[in-house]
Each structure stands twice: as C-alpha cells, then as structure tokens.
Amino acid sequence: MSKVISSVEDAVSEIHDGATLIAGGFGLCGIPEKLILALRESGVKNLTVVSNNCGVDDWGLGLLLKTKQIKKMIASYVGENKLFEQQYLNGELEVELVPQGTLAERLRAGGAGIPAFYTATGVGTDIARGKEHKVFNGRTYIMEKGITGDFAFVKAWKADPYGNLIYRKTARNFNPVAARAGKTTIAEVEQLVGIGELDPDRIHTPGVYVRYVFEGKNYEKRIEKLTTVKA
Amino acid sequence: MAGKRHFILERALKEIKDGMNVNLGIGMPTLIADRIPEDVHVMLQSENGLLGIGAYPKEGEADPDLINAGKETVTVVPGASYFDSAESFAMIRGGHIDLAILGGMEVSEEGDLANWMIPGKMIKGMGGAMDLVQGAGRTIVIMDHVNKHGESKVKKRCSLPLTGQGVVDCLITDLAVFQFKDDEMRLVEIQPGATLHEVQNKTEADFLIDDGLTSYQ
C-alpha cells in the first residue's frame, strides 16, 4: 500500500494543461517547494491555482508566474509579488480574491463534500456582489461555494508510506485543507518514516487524502521577513 | 508623528484585558504586542495558525516554520497552540476571538471600515481582514485621523471599497476615541494635545458628543 514515489518528476507527470491546482502554504512558509520547481520544469500551462498567496518573484508560486503557466489565481493576499501585478494589469492573469477564512472554509467544505455554505464574511462589500444573501436569526449571510481541485500540492514535515502526514509549527496552515480538497493529492515531506512509526494520535492529515508521497532533500525554507532581537 | 502614534498605541493597549484572546492586525497594531504588561496575560492569535505569539526570536534562532500573519519570524509563549487555517478561521468567524485591533484607511459614521484596497492602485488582497471584522467579539480600528493631505479619514461614507459594513465598535485615532453603538457614533475621549474644536474640524463624519467626554490622562 506504499504511496511513495522516488522522483518528483513522476509526481507531477499526471498534471495536464488547464488543470486546477491547490497549493498549501502561507507566504513562503510550508510551501511545496520541490513540487512547484518540478511543475515549472514540466511546462504545463493554463493552470488555475488556488493558494493563499502567490509566492514572491523568485520563489514559490512566483516561479510559475515567471514562466506564465498560471492562467487564473484564487488567493487572499498577493501583495508580495511584482510579476503578479504586471501580468494582472496586462490582462494575462485572471484573479479571484477571496477572504482568507472564506478560502480556508471553501477548501474545507470542498474536501468534505459540502457544495456551499453561508458566511457573514464579506457582507456589504464587493465580495458579496452577485452572491445569494440569506438571513439567519436576524443576521445576513452570503453563500460561498466549496472548492475542489484536480490536484493538490502539500508540504509536510513527516510522513509514512501510507501518506499519513504531520506538519510542523505554522507550516501547517493551508496544507491540511488543500490535502482534502485535491482529487489527486501529492505530498512532499522532509522525512519519510516506516509504517507504524507515526503515533496515530499525532497525525494531522490521515493518509486517505494522499495519493503520492515524495521525500524532498535539502529544503530551502526561505524566510520572507526575518525579524529578530539582539541576543 | 511618532509621538501621536504613541498615544494611539497606548490608548489601544487599554482595551486589552487579562484573559483575552486577541488578534492584532499587520502594521501598527502589531506594535501593541510589545507594550502589553507582563501581568496582563493574553493569547495573541495569528491567523496563519498560531494562538500564543511570543517575541521575535534571538538572532540566529529564527525558525522558517514559525511565522506570524505578517510573515515575520516569531516565537511562541508557554501554552501556545498550532492549527490549520480552517481551524484558525473557525476561531475567528465563530466568535471565539475576543478582540481584533486593525489598521484603517477610512471609517464611516455608520461604523463601516475600508482598509484593504485603493482602486487604481495594485490590488493586494484582503487577507483575513473581512473575516476578522465580522467574527471577532469586538473590532477596534486604530489609524491617523487625517491623511497626508490633511483630509479626514473619519468620513460620512467611505469612498474606498469596504472591508465590512457596520463592523467597527471603537475607533482610536491620534486625536480622539469614538464608540459605535446602536447606530450612533459617539466621541468619548479626546487624545492628549488635541481639542474638541480640532476633532470637530478634522472629522467629516457626524458624531454625538458623549456626556462623560474626557481627555485621556
């Protein structure tokens, strides 16, 4: 029942032009860096990418902007990326901005088989335009739809061959909801351990959501804003 | 300007009470964290998946897997917890975060907030702001009273796209403190160095003056 694949190229070989891809990560924290690099090399185009952010100009999903592989971006915050701005203003890139909690919930719902839900987030703003409004207990909510993707890329700390995943600190972020919302979920991990070596009580993403597991080497884990105090 | 900002931060600090779970927005609100006294125990939430933000790490000890919502490297306090983004926003949208303190571009007399987008400028995105203003127990906005051209940011109606409608509970500027309750905007305090006349002159919004109006001591 091993889901382990030895090459990252194999991991992305099923991804086709026009696919919808969900990627975990917040800023550059917990991003599937190896899978993104492999996808760049694969050259697939016209991707719809769902991710909280779009990397920076020279790292993360920003790399796929540079090669113009992304047709549409669904995200909550894209302010760290100049290429993004250029391509959006040129009309080369479609953008759907989604409030961060709504994005997380749309992925959670999509992965859980829930087609839509109501939320107060965005009521009275541009986000609510064209959406169904409904009043519950005197408060107005808008309907938001679940998101699923053809593929999901997630980054975890540890995994076993069945695809059980454990994340580390705030690198968890969108990865668990991405894992659930992908029809084919590919996990890249820092450390692959034997089956039975992970405590079942500690598993964040059960292997049922994961199709392939890949162990990456030499993680860069770039820091976007290094803030420290003098020792 | 630095001095005026100090009054905003100090006044906002007074709203943070022992035992609260608080989300401080990116930018000026983040600066409040350092001012919280040691005997006031609060859990600071970061919407990327952390309850219990600590200080910045020492040089050489930054962990790329541990950041705040502003993407800065941080540490955690004892009792902190990590979670995923859906859990994080369940906390926020489910009303479990007592207080959100956010920056603002404009606030209207109806309690509308605009703080995420300037048309014609590059879109950056709203991040978690629209969720926070709807979900947090209380929403406090801190901002300068006027913009760099001297125009009031406290408006009759917001001219910028809204983050939320009727969501502001309290507005703290360098000149004054306003409360929003029962569809009324009320001036409740005047900041040190400011006068009622100045507040009236620099506020486009119509507001009531609270009977107990006090200057901040």
Tab-separated table of C-alpha atoms in Angstrom:
chain	number	residue	atom	x	y	z
A	1	MET	CA	0.000	0.000	0.000
A	2	SER	CA	3.000	2.265	-0.440
A	3	LYS	CA	2.328	5.651	-1.985
A	4	VAL	CA	5.966	6.597	-2.055
A	5	ILE	CA	7.366	7.845	-5.324
A	6	SER	CA	11.052	8.364	-5.762
A	7	SER	CA	11.120	11.156	-8.305
A	8	VAL	CA	9.428	14.499	-8.106
A	9	GLU	CA	9.112	14.486	-11.908
A	10	ASP	CA	6.913	11.383	-11.665
A	11	ALA	CA	4.863	13.156	-9.038
A	12	VAL	CA	3.814	15.930	-11.397
A	13	SER	CA	3.669	13.918	-14.628
A	14	GLU	CA	-0.116	13.459	-14.439
A	15	ILE	CA	-0.779	17.193	-14.288
A	16	HIS	CA	-2.202	18.445	-17.567
A	17	ASP	CA	-2.696	21.820	-19.216
A	18	GLY	CA	-5.730	23.619	-17.811
A	19	ALA	CA	-5.747	21.713	-14.512
A	20	THR	CA	-6.887	23.247	-11.224
A	21	LEU	CA	-4.140	23.001	-8.638
A	22	ILE	CA	-4.485	23.723	-4.927
A	23	ALA	CA	-1.271	24.519	-3.086
A	24	GLY	CA	-0.696	24.685	0.662
A	25	GLY	CA	1.470	27.311	2.332
A	26	PHE	CA	1.214	30.769	3.856
A	27	GLY	CA	3.641	33.262	2.383
A	28	LEU	CA	6.731	31.118	1.855
A	29	CYS	CA	6.060	29.072	4.998
A	30	GLY	CA	5.071	25.458	4.428
A	31	ILE	CA	5.033	25.728	0.642
A	32	PRO	CA	5.540	22.631	-1.515
A	33	GLU	CA	8.813	23.980	-2.899
A	34	LYS	CA	10.025	20.832	-4.686
A	35	LEU	CA	6.709	20.169	-6.417
A	36	ILE	CA	6.500	23.766	-7.618
A	37	LEU	CA	10.008	23.506	-9.090
A	38	ALA	CA	9.069	20.235	-10.814
A	39	LEU	CA	5.888	21.747	-12.204
A	40	ARG	CA	7.901	24.609	-13.646
A	41	GLU	CA	10.145	22.099	-15.443
A	42	SER	CA	7.108	20.166	-16.730
A	43	GLY	CA	5.938	23.257	-18.617
A	44	VAL	CA	2.189	22.631	-18.193
A	45	LYS	CA	0.137	25.736	-18.900
A	46	ASN	CA	-3.183	27.457	-18.297
A	47	LEU	CA	-3.299	26.382	-14.687
A	48	THR	CA	-5.878	27.641	-12.233
A	49	VAL	CA	-4.021	27.851	-8.940
A	50	VAL	CA	-5.736	28.086	-5.559
A	51	SER	CA	-3.413	29.185	-2.780
A	52	ASN	CA	-3.492	31.780	-0.021
A	53	ASN	CA	-0.591	33.689	-1.630
A	54	CYS	CA	1.337	33.554	-4.877
A	55	GLY	CA	4.915	33.363	-3.655
A	56	VAL	CA	7.467	36.074	-4.370
A	57	ASP	CA	9.086	36.983	-7.694
A	58	ASP	CA	11.827	34.361	-7.489
A	59	TRP	CA	10.415	31.647	-5.216
A	60	GLY	CA	7.337	29.564	-4.611
A	61	LEU	CA	4.381	30.042	-6.940
A	62	GLY	CA	6.011	33.218	-8.239
A	63	LEU	CA	8.226	30.897	-10.315
A	64	LEU	CA	5.160	29.705	-12.229
A	65	LEU	CA	4.148	33.298	-12.917
A	66	LYS	CA	7.541	33.984	-14.434
A	67	THR	CA	7.028	31.123	-16.910
A	68	LYS	CA	3.397	32.229	-17.496
A	69	GLN	CA	1.994	28.841	-16.538
A	70	ILE	CA	-0.792	30.306	-14.400
A	71	LYS	CA	-3.959	31.477	-16.136
A	72	LYS	CA	-6.004	32.207	-13.037
A	73	MET	CA	-5.109	32.739	-9.407
A	74	ILE	CA	-7.523	32.323	-6.490
A	75	ALA	CA	-5.925	33.796	-3.363
A	76	SER	CA	-6.495	36.055	-0.364
A	77	TYR	CA	-3.324	38.137	-0.492
A	78	VAL	CA	-0.914	38.655	-3.370
A	79	GLY	CA	0.842	41.839	-2.326
A	80	GLU	CA	4.399	40.472	-2.240
A	81	ASN	CA	4.769	39.912	-5.942
A	82	LYS	CA	5.600	42.446	-8.693
A	83	LEU	CA	5.243	39.966	-11.555
A	84	PHE	CA	1.733	39.282	-10.372
A	85	GLU	CA	0.903	42.971	-10.642
A	86	GLN	CA	2.337	43.255	-14.156
A	87	GLN	CA	0.527	40.200	-15.508
A	88	TYR	CA	-2.730	41.215	-13.883
A	89	LEU	CA	-2.573	44.728	-15.318
A	90	ASN	CA	-1.650	43.326	-18.771
A	91	GLY	CA	-4.703	41.079	-18.668
A	92	GLU	CA	-2.530	37.953	-18.809
A	93	LEU	CA	-3.646	36.744	-15.413
A	94	GLU	CA	-7.150	36.373	-14.006
A	95	VAL	CA	-7.519	36.947	-10.292
A	96	GLU	CA	-10.212	35.997	-7.802
A	97	LEU	CA	-9.581	37.471	-4.374
A	98	VAL	CA	-11.219	35.550	-1.552
A	99	PRO	CA	-11.195	36.466	2.150
A	100	GLN	CA	-8.725	34.183	3.900
A	101	GLY	CA	-11.253	32.499	6.178
A	102	THR	CA	-13.655	32.019	3.290
A	103	LEU	CA	-10.839	30.498	1.230
A	104	ALA	CA	-9.958	28.069	4.033
A	105	GLU	CA	-13.605	27.149	4.536
A	106	ARG	CA	-14.263	26.768	0.792
A	107	LEU	CA	-11.407	24.263	0.647
A	108	ARG	CA	-12.504	22.524	3.826
A	109	ALA	CA	-16.079	22.298	2.511
A	110	GLY	CA	-14.961	21.152	-0.943
A	111	GLY	CA	-12.861	18.386	0.562
A	112	ALA	CA	-15.713	17.350	2.846
A	113	GLY	CA	-18.275	17.082	0.047
A	114	ILE	CA	-20.148	20.227	1.033
A	115	PRO	CA	-21.007	22.210	-2.130
A	116	ALA	CA	-21.705	25.556	-0.438
A	117	PHE	CA	-22.166	27.297	2.891
A	118	TYR	CA	-23.200	30.674	4.323
A	119	THR	CA	-20.891	33.177	5.972
A	120	ALA	CA	-21.113	36.744	7.237
A	121	THR	CA	-17.635	37.483	5.893
A	122	GLY	CA	-17.852	39.945	3.017
A	123	VAL	CA	-21.478	41.015	3.548
A	124	GLY	CA	-21.873	44.614	2.375
A	125	THR	CA	-18.610	44.550	0.404
A	126	ASP	CA	-17.683	43.987	-3.253
A	127	ILE	CA	-17.129	40.316	-2.428
A	128	ALA	CA	-20.877	39.858	-1.850
A	129	ARG	CA	-21.879	41.077	-5.314
A	130	GLY	CA	-23.905	38.542	-7.270
A	131	LYS	CA	-23.956	36.069	-4.385
A	132	GLU	CA	-27.073	34.688	-2.732
A	133	HIS	CA	-27.913	36.504	0.516
A	134	LYS	CA	-29.859	34.834	3.282
A	135	VAL	CA	-30.909	35.910	6.767
A	136	PHE	CA	-30.496	33.528	9.697
A	137	ASN	CA	-31.541	34.671	13.182
A	138	GLY	CA	-31.668	38.283	12.036
A	139	ARG	CA	-28.165	38.386	10.560
A	140	THR	CA	-27.353	38.465	6.843
A	141	TYR	CA	-25.023	35.902	5.302
A	142	ILE	CA	-23.783	35.219	1.784
A	143	MET	CA	-23.420	31.875	0.091
A	144	GLU	CA	-19.921	30.725	-0.785
A	145	LYS	CA	-19.099	27.590	-2.748
A	146	GLY	CA	-16.752	24.751	-1.872
A	147	ILE	CA	-13.561	24.373	-3.898
A	148	THR	CA	-12.063	21.142	-5.155
A	149	GLY	CA	-9.018	20.776	-7.340
A	150	ASP	CA	-7.789	18.252	-9.886
A	151	PHE	CA	-4.541	18.204	-7.925
A	152	ALA	CA	-3.284	19.432	-4.573
A	153	PHE	CA	0.318	20.019	-3.529
A	154	VAL	CA	1.032	19.867	0.156
A	155	LYS	CA	4.176	20.117	2.217
A	156	ALA	CA	4.501	18.194	5.479
A	157	TRP	CA	7.266	17.541	7.971
A	158	LYS	CA	6.921	13.794	8.399
A	159	ALA	CA	5.019	11.093	6.571
A	160	ASP	CA	4.761	7.340	6.434
A	161	PRO	CA	4.362	5.303	3.226
A	162	TYR	CA	0.579	5.283	3.634
A	163	GLY	CA	0.580	9.075	3.353
A	164	ASN	CA	-0.213	9.943	6.947
A	165	LEU	CA	1.142	13.454	7.459
A	166	ILE	CA	2.448	15.515	10.341
A	167	TYR	CA	3.164	19.200	9.878
A	168	ARG	CA	5.498	21.397	11.871
A	169	LYS	CA	4.516	24.641	13.666
A	170	THR	CA	2.898	27.287	11.451
A	171	ALA	CA	3.992	25.440	8.310
A	172	ARG	CA	0.699	23.565	8.693
A	173	ASN	CA	-1.541	26.495	7.619
A	174	PHE	CA	-3.482	25.680	4.431
A	175	ASN	CA	-1.859	22.269	3.852
A	176	PRO	CA	-4.488	20.078	5.596
A	177	VAL	CA	-7.419	21.714	3.787
A	178	ALA	CA	-5.521	21.565	0.494
A	179	ALA	CA	-4.865	17.847	1.032
A	180	ARG	CA	-8.580	17.191	1.475
A	181	ALA	CA	-9.723	19.291	-1.478
A	182	GLY	CA	-7.452	17.736	-4.107
A	183	LYS	CA	-8.758	14.836	-6.212
A	184	THR	CA	-5.129	13.769	-6.536
A	185	THR	CA	-3.067	15.000	-3.607
A	186	ILE	CA	0.698	14.873	-3.744
A	187	ALA	CA	2.600	15.382	-0.510
A	188	GLU	CA	6.247	16.319	-0.292
A	189	VAL	CA	7.839	15.781	3.080
A	190	GLU	CA	11.105	16.371	4.872
A	191	GLN	CA	11.214	12.980	6.468
A	192	LEU	CA	9.710	9.673	5.438
A	193	VAL	CA	9.472	7.089	8.232
A	194	GLY	CA	8.341	3.469	8.287
A	195	ILE	CA	4.722	2.419	8.546
A	196	GLY	CA	3.662	2.334	12.199
A	197	GLU	CA	6.344	4.759	13.288
A	198	LEU	CA	3.990	7.732	13.497
A	199	ASP	CA	1.825	7.905	16.600
A	200	PRO	CA	-1.780	7.671	15.315
A	201	ASP	CA	-2.734	10.297	17.896
A	202	ARG	CA	-0.352	12.792	16.345
A	203	ILE	CA	-1.373	12.540	12.701
A	204	HIS	CA	-2.737	15.779	11.234
A	205	THR	CA	-3.728	14.514	7.773
A	206	PRO	CA	-4.787	10.862	7.559
A	207	GLY	CA	-3.327	9.048	4.560
A	208	VAL	CA	-6.731	8.549	2.957
A	209	TYR	CA	-6.440	12.056	1.491
A	210	VAL	CA	-2.999	11.494	-0.027
A	211	ARG	CA	-2.245	9.717	-3.327
A	212	TYR	CA	1.532	10.130	-3.558
A	213	VAL	CA	4.296	10.890	-1.076
A	214	PHE	CA	7.683	12.225	-2.026
A	215	GLU	CA	10.667	12.791	0.267
A	216	GLY	CA	12.463	16.014	-0.635
A	217	LYS	CA	16.104	16.773	0.105
A	218	ASN	CA	17.838	19.990	1.128
A	219	TYR	CA	14.817	22.142	1.838
A	220	GLU	CA	15.499	25.833	1.322
A	221	LYS	CA	12.606	27.036	3.504
A	222	ARG	CA	13.163	30.664	2.642
A	223	ILE	CA	12.180	33.281	5.193
A	224	GLU	CA	10.168	36.177	3.797
A	225	LYS	CA	10.697	38.633	6.659
A	226	LEU	CA	13.475	37.798	9.058
A	227	THR	CA	12.721	39.601	12.313
A	228	THR	CA	14.972	39.045	15.316
A	229	VAL	CA	16.091	40.735	18.502
A	230	LYS	CA	19.709	41.065	19.601
A	231	ALA	CA	20.757	38.069	21.659
B	1	MET	CA	4.140	61.649	14.067
B	2	ALA	CA	5.955	59.133	16.229
B	3	GLY	CA	4.565	60.883	19.303
B	4	LYS	CA	1.000	60.816	18.003
B	5	ARG	CA	1.301	57.137	17.187
B	6	HIS	CA	2.361	56.543	20.775
B	7	PHE	CA	-0.986	57.939	22.001
B	8	ILE	CA	-2.883	55.658	19.623
B	9	LEU	CA	-0.984	52.580	20.748
B	10	GLU	CA	-1.230	53.412	24.448
B	11	ARG	CA	-4.966	54.009	24.198
B	12	ALA	CA	-5.488	50.769	22.251
B	13	LEU	CA	-3.475	48.920	24.886
B	14	LYS	CA	-6.092	49.860	27.500
B	15	GLU	CA	-8.655	47.753	25.621
B	16	ILE	CA	-6.615	44.594	26.101
B	17	LYS	CA	-7.687	42.866	29.294
B	18	ASP	CA	-6.280	39.944	31.195
B	19	GLY	CA	-7.531	36.611	29.874
B	20	MET	CA	-8.432	37.799	26.384
B	21	ASN	CA	-7.684	36.119	23.060
B	22	VAL	CA	-6.665	38.924	20.728
B	23	ASN	CA	-5.796	39.288	17.051
B	24	LEU	CA	-3.548	42.235	16.223
B	25	GLY	CA	-3.550	43.219	12.555
B	26	ILE	CA	-0.459	43.674	10.425
B	27	GLY	CA	1.348	47.028	10.668
B	28	MET	CA	0.672	49.484	13.504
B	29	PRO	CA	-1.487	47.044	15.547
B	30	THR	CA	1.432	44.580	15.733
B	31	LEU	CA	3.367	47.238	17.679
B	32	ILE	CA	0.896	46.963	20.561
B	33	ALA	CA	2.198	43.475	21.439
B	34	ASP	CA	5.446	44.798	22.928
B	35	ARG	CA	3.549	47.165	25.201
B	36	ILE	CA	1.351	44.589	26.914
B	37	PRO	CA	2.392	44.500	30.604
B	38	GLU	CA	3.697	41.210	31.978
B	39	ASP	CA	0.825	40.876	34.450
B	40	VAL	CA	-1.765	41.045	31.655
B	41	HIS	CA	-1.981	37.526	30.298
B	42	VAL	CA	-3.404	37.392	26.819
B	43	MET	CA	-3.130	34.952	23.958
B	44	LEU	CA	-2.311	36.677	20.694
B	45	GLN	CA	-3.730	34.900	17.684
B	46	SER	CA	-2.103	34.815	14.295
B	47	GLU	CA	-4.495	33.767	11.551
B	48	ASN	CA	-1.916	31.622	9.771
B	49	GLY	CA	-2.358	29.117	12.590
B	50	LEU	CA	-0.982	30.120	15.977
B	51	LEU	CA	-2.560	31.076	19.293
B	52	GLY	CA	0.091	32.411	21.664
B	53	ILE	CA	2.509	34.576	19.668
B	54	GLY	CA	5.720	35.361	21.540
B	55	ALA	CA	8.533	37.854	20.963
B	56	TYR	CA	10.725	37.946	17.877
B	57	PRO	CA	13.414	35.253	18.055
B	58	LYS	CA	17.008	35.993	19.026
B	59	GLU	CA	19.477	36.410	16.188
B	60	GLY	CA	20.352	33.024	14.750
B	61	GLU	CA	17.299	31.341	16.284
B	62	ALA	CA	14.652	32.221	13.680
B	63	ASP	CA	12.661	29.195	12.502
B	64	PRO	CA	11.281	29.376	8.940
B	65	ASP	CA	8.391	27.165	10.060
B	66	LEU	CA	7.302	29.684	12.682
B	67	ILE	CA	5.929	32.980	11.401
B	68	ASN	CA	3.079	35.394	12.134
B	69	ALA	CA	0.427	36.595	9.695
B	70	GLY	CA	2.768	39.407	8.621
B	71	LYS	CA	5.219	36.656	7.564
B	72	GLU	CA	7.694	37.743	10.247
B	73	THR	CA	9.628	35.136	12.208
B	74	VAL	CA	8.306	34.871	15.782
B	75	THR	CA	8.424	32.627	18.851
B	76	VAL	CA	5.608	31.224	20.985
B	77	VAL	CA	4.615	31.698	24.618
B	78	PRO	CA	4.045	28.773	27.011
B	79	GLY	CA	0.570	27.381	26.384
B	80	ALA	CA	0.579	28.230	22.698
B	81	SER	CA	-1.054	26.022	20.082
B	82	TYR	CA	-0.665	25.482	16.336
B	83	PHE	CA	-3.529	24.650	13.972
B	84	ASP	CA	-4.539	24.782	10.333
B	85	SER	CA	-6.171	27.688	8.514
B	86	ALA	CA	-9.727	26.307	8.699
B	87	GLU	CA	-9.380	25.871	12.464
B	88	SER	CA	-7.900	29.351	12.725
B	89	PHE	CA	-10.863	30.929	11.000
B	90	ALA	CA	-13.345	28.776	12.902
B	91	MET	CA	-11.921	30.573	15.937
B	92	ILE	CA	-12.275	33.947	14.271
B	93	ARG	CA	-15.601	33.504	12.491
B	94	GLY	CA	-17.147	31.562	15.344
B	95	GLY	CA	-16.713	34.497	17.706
B	96	HIS	CA	-14.028	32.906	19.879
B	97	ILE	CA	-11.515	35.712	19.451
B	98	ASP	CA	-12.492	38.432	21.916
B	99	LEU	CA	-10.889	41.378	20.222
B	100	ALA	CA	-9.407	42.347	16.870
B	101	ILE	CA	-7.363	45.522	16.526
B	102	LEU	CA	-6.882	46.525	12.901
B	103	GLY	CA	-5.471	49.417	10.946
B	104	GLY	CA	-7.768	51.524	8.778
B	105	MET	CA	-7.795	53.695	5.680
B	106	GLU	CA	-11.299	55.097	6.287
B	107	VAL	CA	-14.034	54.656	8.883
B	108	SER	CA	-17.558	55.983	8.356
B	109	GLU	CA	-20.102	57.282	10.851
B	110	GLU	CA	-22.066	54.060	10.252
B	111	GLY	CA	-19.100	52.033	11.522
B	112	ASP	CA	-18.067	50.875	8.054
B	113	LEU	CA	-14.385	50.106	7.593
B	114	ALA	CA	-12.264	50.374	4.449
B	115	ASN	CA	-8.746	49.082	4.860
B	116	TRP	CA	-7.839	46.720	2.037
B	117	MET	CA	-7.916	48.331	-1.357
B	118	ILE	CA	-7.329	51.604	-3.170
B	119	PRO	CA	-8.879	51.491	-6.665
B	120	GLY	CA	-6.361	52.298	-9.369
B	121	LYS	CA	-3.534	51.029	-7.214
B	122	MET	CA	-2.332	47.470	-7.268
B	123	ILE	CA	-4.674	45.041	-5.622
B	124	LYS	CA	-3.043	43.178	-2.793
B	125	GLY	CA	-5.986	41.332	-1.293
B	126	MET	CA	-7.934	41.435	1.928
B	127	GLY	CA	-6.184	38.548	3.662
B	128	GLY	CA	-8.097	37.797	6.849
B	129	ALA	CA	-9.447	41.312	7.485
B	130	MET	CA	-13.002	40.685	6.228
B	131	ASP	CA	-13.253	37.597	8.443
B	132	LEU	CA	-11.874	39.359	11.497
B	133	VAL	CA	-14.250	42.334	11.351
B	134	GLN	CA	-17.278	40.028	11.070
B	135	GLY	CA	-16.193	37.403	13.550
B	136	ALA	CA	-14.252	38.959	16.397
B	137	GLY	CA	-16.119	39.790	19.588
B	138	ARG	CA	-15.078	43.430	19.262
B	139	THR	CA	-13.386	45.266	16.423
B	140	ILE	CA	-11.202	48.262	17.184
B	141	VAL	CA	-9.692	50.325	14.389
B	142	ILE	CA	-6.578	52.373	15.000
B	143	MET	CA	-5.443	54.953	12.446
B	144	ASP	CA	-4.306	58.518	11.924
B	145	HIS	CA	-7.232	60.934	11.983
B	146	VAL	CA	-6.298	62.652	8.717
B	147	ASN	CA	-4.320	61.519	5.668
B	148	LYS	CA	-1.055	63.039	4.481
B	149	HIS	CA	-3.012	65.724	2.602
B	150	GLY	CA	-4.769	66.704	5.827
B	151	GLU	CA	-8.117	65.207	4.730
B	152	SER	CA	-10.308	63.459	7.265
B	153	LYS	CA	-10.207	59.662	7.252
B	154	VAL	CA	-13.259	59.663	9.516
B	155	LYS	CA	-15.978	60.020	6.894
B	156	LYS	CA	-19.714	60.296	6.418
B	157	ARG	CA	-19.391	57.433	3.954
B	158	CYS	CA	-16.284	55.508	2.993
B	159	SER	CA	-15.101	56.308	-0.523
B	160	LEU	CA	-12.873	53.206	-0.700
B	161	PRO	CA	-14.146	49.625	-1.094
B	162	LEU	CA	-15.392	48.280	2.228
B	163	THR	CA	-13.839	45.600	4.374
B	164	GLY	CA	-17.033	45.385	6.397
B	165	GLN	CA	-20.295	47.248	6.884
B	166	GLY	CA	-21.189	48.494	10.361
B	167	VAL	CA	-18.416	46.418	11.893
B	168	VAL	CA	-16.386	48.964	13.869
B	169	ASP	CA	-17.038	49.022	17.626
B	170	CYS	CA	-14.373	51.556	18.526
B	171	LEU	CA	-12.120	53.917	16.584
B	172	ILE	CA	-8.919	55.233	18.118
B	173	THR	CA	-7.050	57.989	16.284
B	174	ASP	CA	-4.270	60.357	17.255
B	175	LEU	CA	-6.950	62.934	18.110
B	176	ALA	CA	-9.893	61.072	19.591
B	177	VAL	CA	-11.700	57.901	20.603
B	178	PHE	CA	-15.145	57.110	19.186
B	179	GLN	CA	-17.560	54.342	20.147
B	180	PHE	CA	-20.150	52.909	17.739
B	181	LYS	CA	-23.272	51.558	19.357
B	182	ASP	CA	-26.965	51.362	18.453
B	183	ASP	CA	-26.317	53.061	15.084
B	184	GLU	CA	-24.703	56.039	16.767
B	185	MET	CA	-21.144	57.295	16.568
B	186	ARG	CA	-20.103	58.917	19.792
B	187	LEU	CA	-16.996	60.880	20.704
B	188	VAL	CA	-15.949	59.529	24.096
B	189	GLU	CA	-12.393	60.791	24.572
B	190	ILE	CA	-10.025	63.405	23.240
B	191	GLN	CA	-6.384	62.443	22.972
B	192	PRO	CA	-3.647	64.434	24.792
B	193	GLY	CA	-2.757	67.618	22.938
B	194	ALA	CA	-5.959	67.651	20.894
B	195	THR	CA	-9.021	69.840	21.443
B	196	LEU	CA	-12.710	69.315	20.772
B	197	HIS	CA	-12.513	72.098	18.207
B	198	GLU	CA	-9.705	70.310	16.373
B	199	VAL	CA	-11.563	66.983	16.436
B	200	GLN	CA	-14.682	68.669	15.026
B	201	ASN	CA	-12.672	70.425	12.319
B	202	LYS	CA	-10.851	67.298	11.201
B	203	THR	CA	-13.815	64.911	11.254
B	204	GLU	CA	-16.073	64.680	8.222
B	205	ALA	CA	-18.444	62.248	9.948
B	206	ASP	CA	-21.352	63.469	12.061
B	207	PHE	CA	-20.994	62.276	15.623
B	208	LEU	CA	-22.541	62.738	19.047
B	209	ILE	CA	-20.516	64.005	21.971
B	210	ASP	CA	-20.695	61.745	24.977
B	211	ASP	CA	-21.881	63.349	28.213
B	212	GLY	CA	-18.912	61.914	30.000
B	213	LEU	CA	-16.382	63.161	27.439
B	214	THR	CA	-12.957	63.019	28.979
B	215	SER	CA	-9.458	63.799	27.937
B	216	TYR	CA	-7.094	60.907	28.183
B	217	GLN	CA	-4.882	61.352	31.223
